[in-house]
Short mmCIF file of C-alpha atoms and ligand atoms in Angstrom, two decimals:
data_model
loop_
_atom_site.label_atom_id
_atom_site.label_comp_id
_atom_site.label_asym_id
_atom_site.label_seq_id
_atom_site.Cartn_x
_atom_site.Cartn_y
_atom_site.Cartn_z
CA UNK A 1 -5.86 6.12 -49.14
CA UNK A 2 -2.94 5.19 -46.83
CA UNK A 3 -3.00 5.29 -43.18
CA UNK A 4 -0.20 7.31 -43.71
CA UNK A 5 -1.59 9.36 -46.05
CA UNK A 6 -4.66 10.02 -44.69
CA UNK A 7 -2.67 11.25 -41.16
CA UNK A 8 -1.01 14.29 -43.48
CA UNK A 9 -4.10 15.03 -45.38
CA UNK A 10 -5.53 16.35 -42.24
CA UNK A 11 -5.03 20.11 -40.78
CA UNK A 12 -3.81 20.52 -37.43
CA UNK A 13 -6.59 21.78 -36.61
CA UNK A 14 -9.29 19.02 -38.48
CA UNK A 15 -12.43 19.28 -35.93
CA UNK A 16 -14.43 15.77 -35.38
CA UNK A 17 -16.21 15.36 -38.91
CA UNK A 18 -12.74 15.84 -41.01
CA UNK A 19 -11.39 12.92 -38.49
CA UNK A 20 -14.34 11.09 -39.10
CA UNK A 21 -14.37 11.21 -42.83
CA UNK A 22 -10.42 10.95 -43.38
CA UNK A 23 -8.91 9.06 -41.00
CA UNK A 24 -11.23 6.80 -39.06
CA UNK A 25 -11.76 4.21 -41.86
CA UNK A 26 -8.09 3.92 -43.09
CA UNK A 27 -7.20 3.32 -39.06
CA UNK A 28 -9.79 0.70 -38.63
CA UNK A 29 -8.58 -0.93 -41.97
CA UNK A 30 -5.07 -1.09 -40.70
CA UNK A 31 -6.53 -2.74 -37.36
CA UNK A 32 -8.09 -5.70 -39.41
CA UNK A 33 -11.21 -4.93 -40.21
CA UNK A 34 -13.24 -4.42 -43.60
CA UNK A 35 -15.20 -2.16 -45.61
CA UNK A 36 -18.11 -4.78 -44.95
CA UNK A 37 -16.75 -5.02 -40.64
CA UNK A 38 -17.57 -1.17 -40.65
CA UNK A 39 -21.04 0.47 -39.37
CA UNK A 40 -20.93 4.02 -38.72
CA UNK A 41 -23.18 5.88 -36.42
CA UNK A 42 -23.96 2.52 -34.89
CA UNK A 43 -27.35 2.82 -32.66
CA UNK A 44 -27.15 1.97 -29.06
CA UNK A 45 -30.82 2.45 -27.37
CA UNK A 46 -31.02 6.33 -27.67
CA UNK A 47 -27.27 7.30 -27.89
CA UNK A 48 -24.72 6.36 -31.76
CA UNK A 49 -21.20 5.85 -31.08
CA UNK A 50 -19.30 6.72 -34.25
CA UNK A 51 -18.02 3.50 -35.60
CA UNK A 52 -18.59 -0.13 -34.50
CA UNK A 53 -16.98 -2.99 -35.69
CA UNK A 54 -16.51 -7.07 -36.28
CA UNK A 55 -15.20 -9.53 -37.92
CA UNK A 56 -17.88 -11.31 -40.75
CA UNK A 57 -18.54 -15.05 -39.80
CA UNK A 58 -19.74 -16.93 -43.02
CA UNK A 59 -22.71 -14.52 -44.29
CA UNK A 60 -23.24 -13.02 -41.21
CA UNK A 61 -21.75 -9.63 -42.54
CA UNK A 62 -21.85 -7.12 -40.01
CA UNK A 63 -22.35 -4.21 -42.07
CA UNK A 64 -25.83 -5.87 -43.20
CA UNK A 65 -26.84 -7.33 -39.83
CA UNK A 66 -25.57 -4.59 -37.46
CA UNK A 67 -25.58 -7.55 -34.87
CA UNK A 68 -23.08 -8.27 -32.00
CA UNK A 69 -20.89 -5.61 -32.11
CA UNK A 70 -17.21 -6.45 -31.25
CA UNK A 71 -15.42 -2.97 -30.79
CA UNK A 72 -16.43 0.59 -30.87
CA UNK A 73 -14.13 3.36 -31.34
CA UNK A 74 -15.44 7.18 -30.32
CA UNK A 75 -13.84 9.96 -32.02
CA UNK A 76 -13.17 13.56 -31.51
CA UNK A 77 -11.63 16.59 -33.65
CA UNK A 78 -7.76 17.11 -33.15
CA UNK A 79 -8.51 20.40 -31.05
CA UNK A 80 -9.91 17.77 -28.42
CA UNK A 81 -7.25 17.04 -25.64
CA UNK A 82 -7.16 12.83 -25.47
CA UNK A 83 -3.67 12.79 -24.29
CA UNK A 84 -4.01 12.08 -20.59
CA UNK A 85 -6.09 11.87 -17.59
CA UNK A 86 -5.67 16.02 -16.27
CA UNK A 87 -7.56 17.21 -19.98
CA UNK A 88 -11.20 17.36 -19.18
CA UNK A 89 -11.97 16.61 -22.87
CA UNK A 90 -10.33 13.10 -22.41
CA UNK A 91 -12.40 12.51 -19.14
CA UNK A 92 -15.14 13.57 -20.66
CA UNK A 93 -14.96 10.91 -23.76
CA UNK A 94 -13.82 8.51 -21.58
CA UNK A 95 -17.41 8.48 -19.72
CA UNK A 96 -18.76 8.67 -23.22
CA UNK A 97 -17.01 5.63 -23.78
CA UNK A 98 -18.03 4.00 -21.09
CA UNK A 99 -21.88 4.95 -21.37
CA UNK A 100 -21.59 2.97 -24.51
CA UNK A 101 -19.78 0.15 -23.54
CA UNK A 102 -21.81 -0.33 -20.59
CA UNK A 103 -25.51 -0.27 -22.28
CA UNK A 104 -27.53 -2.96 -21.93
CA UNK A 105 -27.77 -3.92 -25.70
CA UNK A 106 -23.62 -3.67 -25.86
CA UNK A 107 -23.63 -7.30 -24.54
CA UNK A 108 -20.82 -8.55 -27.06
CA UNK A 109 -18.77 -5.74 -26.69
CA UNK A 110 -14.89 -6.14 -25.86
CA UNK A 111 -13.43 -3.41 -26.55
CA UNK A 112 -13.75 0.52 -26.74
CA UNK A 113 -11.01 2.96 -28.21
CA UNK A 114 -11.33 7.09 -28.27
CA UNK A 115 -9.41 8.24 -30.83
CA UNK A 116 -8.37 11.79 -32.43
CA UNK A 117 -6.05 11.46 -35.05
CA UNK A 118 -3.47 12.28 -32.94
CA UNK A 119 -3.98 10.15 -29.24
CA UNK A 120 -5.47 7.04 -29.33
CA UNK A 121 -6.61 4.46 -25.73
CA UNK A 122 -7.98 1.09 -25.88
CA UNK A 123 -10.07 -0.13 -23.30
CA UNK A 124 -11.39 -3.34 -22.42
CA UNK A 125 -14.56 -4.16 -20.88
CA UNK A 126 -14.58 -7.15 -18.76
CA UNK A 127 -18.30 -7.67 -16.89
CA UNK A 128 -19.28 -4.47 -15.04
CA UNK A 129 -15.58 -3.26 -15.40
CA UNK A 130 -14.32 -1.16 -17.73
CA UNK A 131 -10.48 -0.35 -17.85
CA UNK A 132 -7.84 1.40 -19.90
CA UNK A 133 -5.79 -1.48 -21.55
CA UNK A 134 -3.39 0.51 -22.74
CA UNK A 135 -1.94 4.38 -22.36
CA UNK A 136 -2.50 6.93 -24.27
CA UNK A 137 -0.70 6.56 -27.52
CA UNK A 138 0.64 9.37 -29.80
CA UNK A 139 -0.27 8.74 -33.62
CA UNK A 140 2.41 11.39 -34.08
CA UNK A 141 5.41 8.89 -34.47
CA UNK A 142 5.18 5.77 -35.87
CA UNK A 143 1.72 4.95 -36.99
CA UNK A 144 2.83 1.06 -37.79
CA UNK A 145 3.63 0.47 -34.45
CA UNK A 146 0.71 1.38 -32.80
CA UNK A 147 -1.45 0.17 -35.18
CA UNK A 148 0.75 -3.22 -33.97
CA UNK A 149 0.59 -2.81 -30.63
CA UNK A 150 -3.61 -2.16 -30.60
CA UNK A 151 -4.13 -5.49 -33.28
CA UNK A 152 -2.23 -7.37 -30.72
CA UNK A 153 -4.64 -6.90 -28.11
CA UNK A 154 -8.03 -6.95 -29.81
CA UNK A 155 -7.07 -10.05 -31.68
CA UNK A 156 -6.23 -11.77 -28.64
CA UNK A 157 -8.59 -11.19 -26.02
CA UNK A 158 -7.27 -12.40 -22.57
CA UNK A 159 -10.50 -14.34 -20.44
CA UNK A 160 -9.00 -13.10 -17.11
CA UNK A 161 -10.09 -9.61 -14.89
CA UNK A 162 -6.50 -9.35 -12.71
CA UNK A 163 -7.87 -7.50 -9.27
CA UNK A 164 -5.49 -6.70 -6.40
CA UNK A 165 -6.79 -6.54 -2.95
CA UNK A 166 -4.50 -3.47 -1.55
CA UNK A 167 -5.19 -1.57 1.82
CA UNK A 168 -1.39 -0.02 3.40
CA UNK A 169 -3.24 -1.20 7.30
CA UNK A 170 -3.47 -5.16 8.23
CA UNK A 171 -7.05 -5.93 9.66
CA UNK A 172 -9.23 -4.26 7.65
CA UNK A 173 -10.39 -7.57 5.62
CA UNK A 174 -8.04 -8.18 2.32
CA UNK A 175 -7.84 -11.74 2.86
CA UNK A 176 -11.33 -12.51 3.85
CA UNK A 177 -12.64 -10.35 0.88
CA UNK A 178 -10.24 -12.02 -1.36
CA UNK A 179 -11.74 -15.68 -0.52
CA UNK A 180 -15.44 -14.53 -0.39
CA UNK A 181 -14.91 -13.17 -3.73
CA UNK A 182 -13.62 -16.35 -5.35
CA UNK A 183 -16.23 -18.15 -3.33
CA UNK A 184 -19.01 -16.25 -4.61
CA UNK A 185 -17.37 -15.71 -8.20
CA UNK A 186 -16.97 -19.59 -8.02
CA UNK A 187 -20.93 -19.65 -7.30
CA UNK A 188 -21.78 -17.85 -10.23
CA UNK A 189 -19.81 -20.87 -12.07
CA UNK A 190 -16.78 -18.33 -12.84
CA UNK A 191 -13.22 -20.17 -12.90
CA UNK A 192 -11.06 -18.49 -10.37
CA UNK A 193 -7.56 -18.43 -9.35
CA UNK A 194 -6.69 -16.86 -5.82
CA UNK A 195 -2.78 -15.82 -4.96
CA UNK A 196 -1.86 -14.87 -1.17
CA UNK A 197 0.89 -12.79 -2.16
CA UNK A 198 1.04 -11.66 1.96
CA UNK A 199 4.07 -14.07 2.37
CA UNK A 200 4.43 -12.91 6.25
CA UNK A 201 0.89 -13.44 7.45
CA UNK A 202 -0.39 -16.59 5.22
CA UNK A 203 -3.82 -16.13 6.40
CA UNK A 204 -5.11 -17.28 3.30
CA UNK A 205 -4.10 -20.18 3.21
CA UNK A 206 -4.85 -20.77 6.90
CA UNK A 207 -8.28 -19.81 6.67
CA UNK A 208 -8.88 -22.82 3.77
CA UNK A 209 -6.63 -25.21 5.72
CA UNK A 210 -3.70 -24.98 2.95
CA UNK A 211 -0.17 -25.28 3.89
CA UNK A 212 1.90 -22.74 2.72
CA UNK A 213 4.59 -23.16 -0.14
CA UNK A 214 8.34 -24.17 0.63
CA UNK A 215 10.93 -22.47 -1.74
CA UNK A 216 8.53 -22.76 -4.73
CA UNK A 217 7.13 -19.08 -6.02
CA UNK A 218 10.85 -17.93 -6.00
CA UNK A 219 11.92 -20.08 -9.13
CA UNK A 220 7.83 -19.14 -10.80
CA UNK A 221 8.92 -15.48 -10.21
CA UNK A 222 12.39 -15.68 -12.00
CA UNK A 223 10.93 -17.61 -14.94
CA UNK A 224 13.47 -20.36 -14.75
CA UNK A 225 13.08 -23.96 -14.86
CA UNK A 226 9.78 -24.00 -12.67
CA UNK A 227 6.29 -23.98 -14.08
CA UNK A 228 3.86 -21.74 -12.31
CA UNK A 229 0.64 -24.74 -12.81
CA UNK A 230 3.08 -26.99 -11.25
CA UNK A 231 2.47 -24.40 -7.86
CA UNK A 232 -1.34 -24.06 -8.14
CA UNK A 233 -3.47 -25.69 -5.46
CA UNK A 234 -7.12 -27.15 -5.70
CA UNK A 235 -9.69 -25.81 -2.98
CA UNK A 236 -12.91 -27.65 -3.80
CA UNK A 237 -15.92 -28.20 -1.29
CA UNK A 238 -17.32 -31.42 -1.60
CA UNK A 239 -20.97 -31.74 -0.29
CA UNK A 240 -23.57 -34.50 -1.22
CA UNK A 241 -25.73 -31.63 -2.45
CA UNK A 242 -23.48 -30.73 -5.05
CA UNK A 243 -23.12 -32.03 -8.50
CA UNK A 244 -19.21 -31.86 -9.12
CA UNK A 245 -16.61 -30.07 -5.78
CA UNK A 246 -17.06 -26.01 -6.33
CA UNK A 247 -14.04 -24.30 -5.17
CA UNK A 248 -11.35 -22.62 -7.00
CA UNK A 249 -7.68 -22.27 -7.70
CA UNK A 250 -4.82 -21.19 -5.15
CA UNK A 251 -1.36 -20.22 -5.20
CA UNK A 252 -0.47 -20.56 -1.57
CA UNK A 253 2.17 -17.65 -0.02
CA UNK A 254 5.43 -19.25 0.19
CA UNK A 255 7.80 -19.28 3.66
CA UNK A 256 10.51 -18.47 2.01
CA UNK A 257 9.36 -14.77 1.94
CA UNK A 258 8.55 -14.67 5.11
CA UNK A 259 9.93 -12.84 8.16
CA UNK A 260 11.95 -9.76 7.90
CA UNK A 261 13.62 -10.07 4.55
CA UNK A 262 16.48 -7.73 3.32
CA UNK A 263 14.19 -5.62 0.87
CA UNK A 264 17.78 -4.14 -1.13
CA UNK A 265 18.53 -7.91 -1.71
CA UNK A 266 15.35 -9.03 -2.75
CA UNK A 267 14.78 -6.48 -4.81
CA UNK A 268 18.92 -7.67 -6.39
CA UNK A 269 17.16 -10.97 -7.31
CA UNK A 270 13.17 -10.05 -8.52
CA UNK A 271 11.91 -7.51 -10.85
CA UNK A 272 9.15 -5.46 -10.00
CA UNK A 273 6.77 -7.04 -12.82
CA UNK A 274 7.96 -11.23 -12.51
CA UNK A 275 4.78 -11.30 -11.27
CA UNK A 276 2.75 -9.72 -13.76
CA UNK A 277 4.61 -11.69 -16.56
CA UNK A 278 4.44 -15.09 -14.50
CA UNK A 279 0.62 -14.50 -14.95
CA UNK A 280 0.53 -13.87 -18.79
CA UNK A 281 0.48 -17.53 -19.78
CA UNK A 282 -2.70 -18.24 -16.91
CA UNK A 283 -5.00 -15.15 -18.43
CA UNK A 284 -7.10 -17.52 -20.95
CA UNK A 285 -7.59 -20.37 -17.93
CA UNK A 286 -9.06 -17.86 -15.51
CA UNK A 287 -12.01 -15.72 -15.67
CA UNK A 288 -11.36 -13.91 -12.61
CA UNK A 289 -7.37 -13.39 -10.90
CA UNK A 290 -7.29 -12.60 -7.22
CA UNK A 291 -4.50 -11.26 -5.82
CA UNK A 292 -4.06 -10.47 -1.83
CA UNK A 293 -1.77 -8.16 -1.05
CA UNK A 294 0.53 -7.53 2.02
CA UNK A 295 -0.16 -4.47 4.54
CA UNK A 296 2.88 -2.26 3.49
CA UNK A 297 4.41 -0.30 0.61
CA UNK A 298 7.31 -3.25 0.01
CA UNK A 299 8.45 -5.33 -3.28
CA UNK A 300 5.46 -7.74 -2.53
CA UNK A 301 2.87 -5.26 -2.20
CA UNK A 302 4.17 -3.53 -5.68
CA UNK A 303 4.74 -6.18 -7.62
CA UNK A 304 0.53 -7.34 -7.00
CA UNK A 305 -0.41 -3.55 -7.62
CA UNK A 306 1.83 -3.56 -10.71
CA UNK A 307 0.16 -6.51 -12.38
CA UNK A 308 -3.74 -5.62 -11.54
CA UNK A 309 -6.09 -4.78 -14.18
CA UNK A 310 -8.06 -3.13 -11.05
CA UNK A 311 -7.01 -2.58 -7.46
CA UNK A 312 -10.25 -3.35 -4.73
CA UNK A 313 -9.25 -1.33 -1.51
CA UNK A 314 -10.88 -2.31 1.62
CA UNK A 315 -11.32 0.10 4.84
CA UNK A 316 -13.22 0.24 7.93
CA UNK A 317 -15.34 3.35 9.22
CA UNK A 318 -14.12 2.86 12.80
CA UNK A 319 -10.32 2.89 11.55
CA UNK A 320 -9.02 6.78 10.36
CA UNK A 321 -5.67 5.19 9.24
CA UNK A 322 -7.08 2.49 7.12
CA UNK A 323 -9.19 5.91 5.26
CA UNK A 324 -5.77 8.04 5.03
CA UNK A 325 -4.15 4.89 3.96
CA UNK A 326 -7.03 3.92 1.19
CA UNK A 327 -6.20 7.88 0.01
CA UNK A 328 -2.58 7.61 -0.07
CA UNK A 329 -2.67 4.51 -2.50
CA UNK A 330 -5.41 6.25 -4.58
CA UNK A 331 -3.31 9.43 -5.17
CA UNK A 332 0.36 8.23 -4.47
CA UNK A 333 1.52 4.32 -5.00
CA UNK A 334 -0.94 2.95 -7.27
CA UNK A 335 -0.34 6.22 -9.66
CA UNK A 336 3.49 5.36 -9.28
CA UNK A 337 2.80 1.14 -10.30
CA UNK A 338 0.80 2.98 -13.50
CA UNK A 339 3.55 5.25 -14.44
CA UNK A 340 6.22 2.36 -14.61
CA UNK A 341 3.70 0.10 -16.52
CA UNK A 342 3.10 3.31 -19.20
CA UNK A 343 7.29 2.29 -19.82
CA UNK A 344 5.86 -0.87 -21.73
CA UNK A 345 3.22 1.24 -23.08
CA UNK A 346 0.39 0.25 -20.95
CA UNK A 347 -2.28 1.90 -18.65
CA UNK A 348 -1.87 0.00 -15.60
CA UNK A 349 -4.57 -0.45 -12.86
CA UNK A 350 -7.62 1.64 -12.29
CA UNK A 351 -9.03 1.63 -8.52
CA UNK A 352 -12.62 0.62 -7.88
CA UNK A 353 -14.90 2.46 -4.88
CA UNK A 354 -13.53 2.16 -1.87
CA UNK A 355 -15.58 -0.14 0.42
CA UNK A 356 -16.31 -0.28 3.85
CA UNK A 357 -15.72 -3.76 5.60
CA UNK A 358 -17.37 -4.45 8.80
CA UNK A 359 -19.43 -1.71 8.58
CA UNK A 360 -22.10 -1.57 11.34
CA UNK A 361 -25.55 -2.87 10.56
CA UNK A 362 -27.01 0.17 12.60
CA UNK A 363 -24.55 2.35 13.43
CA UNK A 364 -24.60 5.33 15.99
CA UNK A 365 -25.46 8.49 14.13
CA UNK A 366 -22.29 10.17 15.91
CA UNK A 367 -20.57 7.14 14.38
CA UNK A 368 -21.45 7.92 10.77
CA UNK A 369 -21.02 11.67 11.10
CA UNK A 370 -17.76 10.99 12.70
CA UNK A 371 -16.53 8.95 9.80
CA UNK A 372 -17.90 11.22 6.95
CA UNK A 373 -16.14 14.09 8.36
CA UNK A 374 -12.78 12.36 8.54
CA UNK A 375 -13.66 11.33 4.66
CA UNK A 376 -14.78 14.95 3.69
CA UNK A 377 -10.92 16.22 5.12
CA UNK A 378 -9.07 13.15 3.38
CA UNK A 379 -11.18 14.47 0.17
CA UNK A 380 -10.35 18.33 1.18
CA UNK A 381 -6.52 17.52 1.67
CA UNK A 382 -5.80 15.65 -1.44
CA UNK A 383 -7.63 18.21 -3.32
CA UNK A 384 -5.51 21.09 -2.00
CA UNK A 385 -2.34 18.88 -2.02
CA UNK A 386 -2.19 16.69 -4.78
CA UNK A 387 -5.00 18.41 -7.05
CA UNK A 388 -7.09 14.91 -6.54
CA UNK A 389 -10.90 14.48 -6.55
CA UNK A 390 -11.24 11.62 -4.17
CA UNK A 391 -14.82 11.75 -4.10
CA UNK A 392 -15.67 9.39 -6.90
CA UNK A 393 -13.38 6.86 -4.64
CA UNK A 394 -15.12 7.20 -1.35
CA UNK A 395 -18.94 8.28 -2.76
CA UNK A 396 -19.47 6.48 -6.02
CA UNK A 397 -23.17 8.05 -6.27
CA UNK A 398 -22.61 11.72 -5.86
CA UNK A 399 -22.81 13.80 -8.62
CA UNK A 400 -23.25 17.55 -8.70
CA UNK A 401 -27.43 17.60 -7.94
CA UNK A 402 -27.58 14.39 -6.19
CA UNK A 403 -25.23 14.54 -2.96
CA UNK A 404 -25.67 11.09 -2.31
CA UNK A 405 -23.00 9.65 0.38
CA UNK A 406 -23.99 6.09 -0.35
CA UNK A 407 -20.79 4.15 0.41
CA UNK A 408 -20.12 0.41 -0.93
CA UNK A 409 -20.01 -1.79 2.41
CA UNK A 410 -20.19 -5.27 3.71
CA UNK A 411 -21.83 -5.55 7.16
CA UNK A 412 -19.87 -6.51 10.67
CA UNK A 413 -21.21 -10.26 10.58
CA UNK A 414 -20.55 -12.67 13.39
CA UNK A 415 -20.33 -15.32 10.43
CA UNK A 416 -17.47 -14.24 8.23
CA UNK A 417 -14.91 -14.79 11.49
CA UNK A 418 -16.51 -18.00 12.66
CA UNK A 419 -15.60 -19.55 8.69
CA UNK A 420 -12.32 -19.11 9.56
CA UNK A 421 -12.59 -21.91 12.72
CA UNK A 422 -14.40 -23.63 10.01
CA UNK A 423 -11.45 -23.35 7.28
CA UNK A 424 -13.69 -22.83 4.85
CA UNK A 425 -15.08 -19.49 3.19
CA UNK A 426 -18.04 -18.03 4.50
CA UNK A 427 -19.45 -17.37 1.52
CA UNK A 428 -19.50 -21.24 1.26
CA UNK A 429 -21.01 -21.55 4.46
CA UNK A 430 -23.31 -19.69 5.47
CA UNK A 431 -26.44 -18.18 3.87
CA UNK A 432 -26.28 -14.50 5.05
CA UNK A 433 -22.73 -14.17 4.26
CA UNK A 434 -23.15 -15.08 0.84
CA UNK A 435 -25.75 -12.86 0.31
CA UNK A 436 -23.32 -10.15 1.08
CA UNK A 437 -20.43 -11.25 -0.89
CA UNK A 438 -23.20 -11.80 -3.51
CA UNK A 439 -24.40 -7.96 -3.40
CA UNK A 440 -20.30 -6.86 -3.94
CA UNK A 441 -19.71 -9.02 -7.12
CA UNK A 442 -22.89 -7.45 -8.40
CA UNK A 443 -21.56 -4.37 -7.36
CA UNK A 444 -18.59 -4.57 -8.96
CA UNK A 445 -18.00 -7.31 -11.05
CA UNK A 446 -21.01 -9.02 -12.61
N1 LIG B 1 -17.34 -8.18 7.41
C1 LIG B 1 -16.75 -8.75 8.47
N2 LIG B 1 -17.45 -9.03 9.58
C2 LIG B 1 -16.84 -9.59 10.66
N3 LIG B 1 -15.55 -9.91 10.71
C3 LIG B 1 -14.80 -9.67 9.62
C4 LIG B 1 -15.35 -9.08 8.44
N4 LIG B 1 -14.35 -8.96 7.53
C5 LIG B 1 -13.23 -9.44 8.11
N5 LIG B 1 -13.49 -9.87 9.35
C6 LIG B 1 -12.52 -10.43 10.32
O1 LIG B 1 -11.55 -9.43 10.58
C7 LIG B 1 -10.28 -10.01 10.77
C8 LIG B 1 -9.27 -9.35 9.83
O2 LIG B 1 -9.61 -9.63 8.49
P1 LIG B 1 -8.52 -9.99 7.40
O3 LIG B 1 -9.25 -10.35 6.17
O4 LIG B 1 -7.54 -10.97 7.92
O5 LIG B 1 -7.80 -8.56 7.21
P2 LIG B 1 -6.46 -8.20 6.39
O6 LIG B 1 -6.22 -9.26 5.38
O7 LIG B 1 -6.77 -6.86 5.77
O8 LIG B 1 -5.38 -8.10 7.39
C9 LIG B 1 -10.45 -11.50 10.54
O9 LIG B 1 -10.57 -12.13 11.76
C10 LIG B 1 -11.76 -11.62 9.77
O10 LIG B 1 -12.43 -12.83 10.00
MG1 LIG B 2 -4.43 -10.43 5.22
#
């Protein structure tokens, strides 16, 4: 049977086991794989996801071995909801989803998709992450061109994890995360490229002892006549105790963009996603793409939000505005970058727990009740205004049964400021610091 005609032999109101037995082998046929690349009911510890497939090597068939799994695809009866966010049946597989993706004996998993015969989402899993690649598609119209649109990802897997560093307030550690993070990725022997997109302040670049660019990212951005390696600067620490320099790529701000720049006139001459398309052709050399971000809601600021895969948002306890701020990109811009990337058919970024920089080691207990109160009213207000559950954002672990206010945070450490004197990250150089840095990629990332 036909994609196509497998789509009309199904009622409008086909529950999960008529999808299953109709549909979900005709759509996995039309995404490339084969009777033999099929398992269904494929066992993961105690849970079975409904199909799982990959591509035979040789005589490793995977219908016979059942080993490394490359995609898994969860399905769900038409009278399911999977066609956005606000339907708590798509939430609800989503999690499902993840659960899977995220078990320990998933290891060679790359992709999930939820699927009902009538919406279908990819996602991606990249480390600890898992994010929608793209939105959620309607089956309804032209089958062929989704069908296109899904074979293009999953047979072309991009190395790279795209993460914006985004807080709307200046001081409340973008930059310094930014360059711990590629330190410590670097550590772990991950390739990393780092882009100080925060054209006014250049910190980043200050901080490793870079100069910034002169009239270069301008030409990257339009896509004309300039190569965007031919911008992209070495940091490597050398040290006798080292085998080979460990460091990591940079794309240094550029002064061109700096100072008060004519925002109407800019945004005459760049697009809102140059950026994101500049970075296409760098997604298989990276594993990890840093990008800092400026402290406003301008072109520069968009632009990194618009091409993240995730957005990490830094904020201090001791700082109200950097929490409201943290809240208003949560529920207001980043939503707005995702809407304009679900034009070209995409999800756009998701936004990881918010974490607390410079948190102190032992705080005042009027200090921490001061700050979860002033979290507890953000969480109240968007609720009540916007309809958004910013729990999850601020308290990763609570869950109805377990109120636990566990927050993500890296310590106030004398250290991390002192690297700066040293140009050099403090991940790199010092011992306590890196244990940090090391606890947030774990967190997060790895
Ligand atoms: N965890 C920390 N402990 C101590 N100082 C920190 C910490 N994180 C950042 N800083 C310092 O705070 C200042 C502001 O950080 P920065 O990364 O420049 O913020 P932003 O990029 O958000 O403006 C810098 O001097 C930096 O060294
Ligand atoms: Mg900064």
């Amino acid at each position: 049977m036909s994609l196509e005609q497998a789509f009309q032999a199904l009622p409008p109101d086909a529950d999960e086991r008529k999808v299953e037995s109709i549909f979900s082998k005709p759509f996995l046929n039309a995404l490339g794989f084969s009777e033999e690349e099929i398992v269904p009911g494929f066992r993961i510890g105690n849970w079975a996801v409904d199909q799982a497939v990959r591509k035979n090597t040789g005589n490793d068939i995977f219908l016979h071995t059942q080993k490394d799994p490359y995609l898994y695809m969860e399905v769900k009866g038409r009278l399911a909801n999977l066609s956005g966010e606000m339907y708590p049946d798509y939430r609800n597989t989503v999690l499902q989803l993840k659960r899977y993706l995220l078990a320990p004996s998933s290891k060679s998993v790359k992709w999930g998709l939820i699927m009902n015969s009538l919406h279908v989402q990819l996602f991606r899993k990249h480390g600890k992450i898992v994010h929608p690649v793209t939105s959620c598609l309607s089956l309804e119209g032209d089958l062929k061109q989704v069908v296109k649109l899904l074979r293009q990802h999953i047979e072309s897997p991009p190395r790279a994890l795209t993460i914006a560093l985004y807080n709307n307030k200046g001081g409340v550690g973008k930059t310094t995360t930014t360059i711990n993070l590629a330190a410590t990725l670097a550590l772990y022997k991950k390739k990393v490229l780092v882009i100080d997109f925060d054209h006014n302040q250049s910190d980043l670049g200050d901080a490793l002892n870079l100069s910034p660019l002169k009239n270069k990212v301008l030409g990257v951005l339009k896509g004309k006549d300039a190569d965007i390696r031919d911008i992209i600067t070495p940091y490597r620490l050398k040290h006798p105790s080292l085998q080979e320099p460990l460091g990591f790529d940079v794309i240094l701000a550029d002064e061109a963009f700096a100072g008060e720049l004519d925002e109407a006139k800019l945004r005459q001459v760049l697009k809102l996603h140059d950026l994101y398309k500049s970075l296409e052709s760098l997604k298989n050399d990276y594993d990890y793409i840093l990008i800092d971000s400026p402290p406003n809601w301008r072109l520069f600021a968009q632009k990194a939000i618009y091409a993240a895969d995730v957005v990490l948002i830094p904020a201090r306890h001791d700082n109200l505005h950097s929490l409201q701020n943290a809240s208003t990109a949560i529920t207001q811009f980043i939503p707005e970058m995702r809407e304009k990337r679900r034009v070209i058919k995409e999800s756009g970024p998701i936004v990881l727990p918010i974490f607390m920089n410079n948190a102190p080691t032992n705080p005042a207990p009027f200090q921490v009740t001061l700050m979860h109160n002033a979290i507890v009213q953000i969480i109240k207000k968007s609720k009540k205004e916007a309809g958004f559950d910013l729990t999850p954002y601020f308290y990763p672990k609570y869950c109805k049964g377990k109120k636990n206010l566990d927050m993500v945070s890296i310590p106030y450490m004398a250290f991390i400021p002192r690297a700066d004197f040293m140009h050099m990250p403090a991940a790199f150089a010092f011992k306590p610091a890196r244990e940090q840095y090391k606890n947030l990629v774990m967190e997060y990332f790895l």
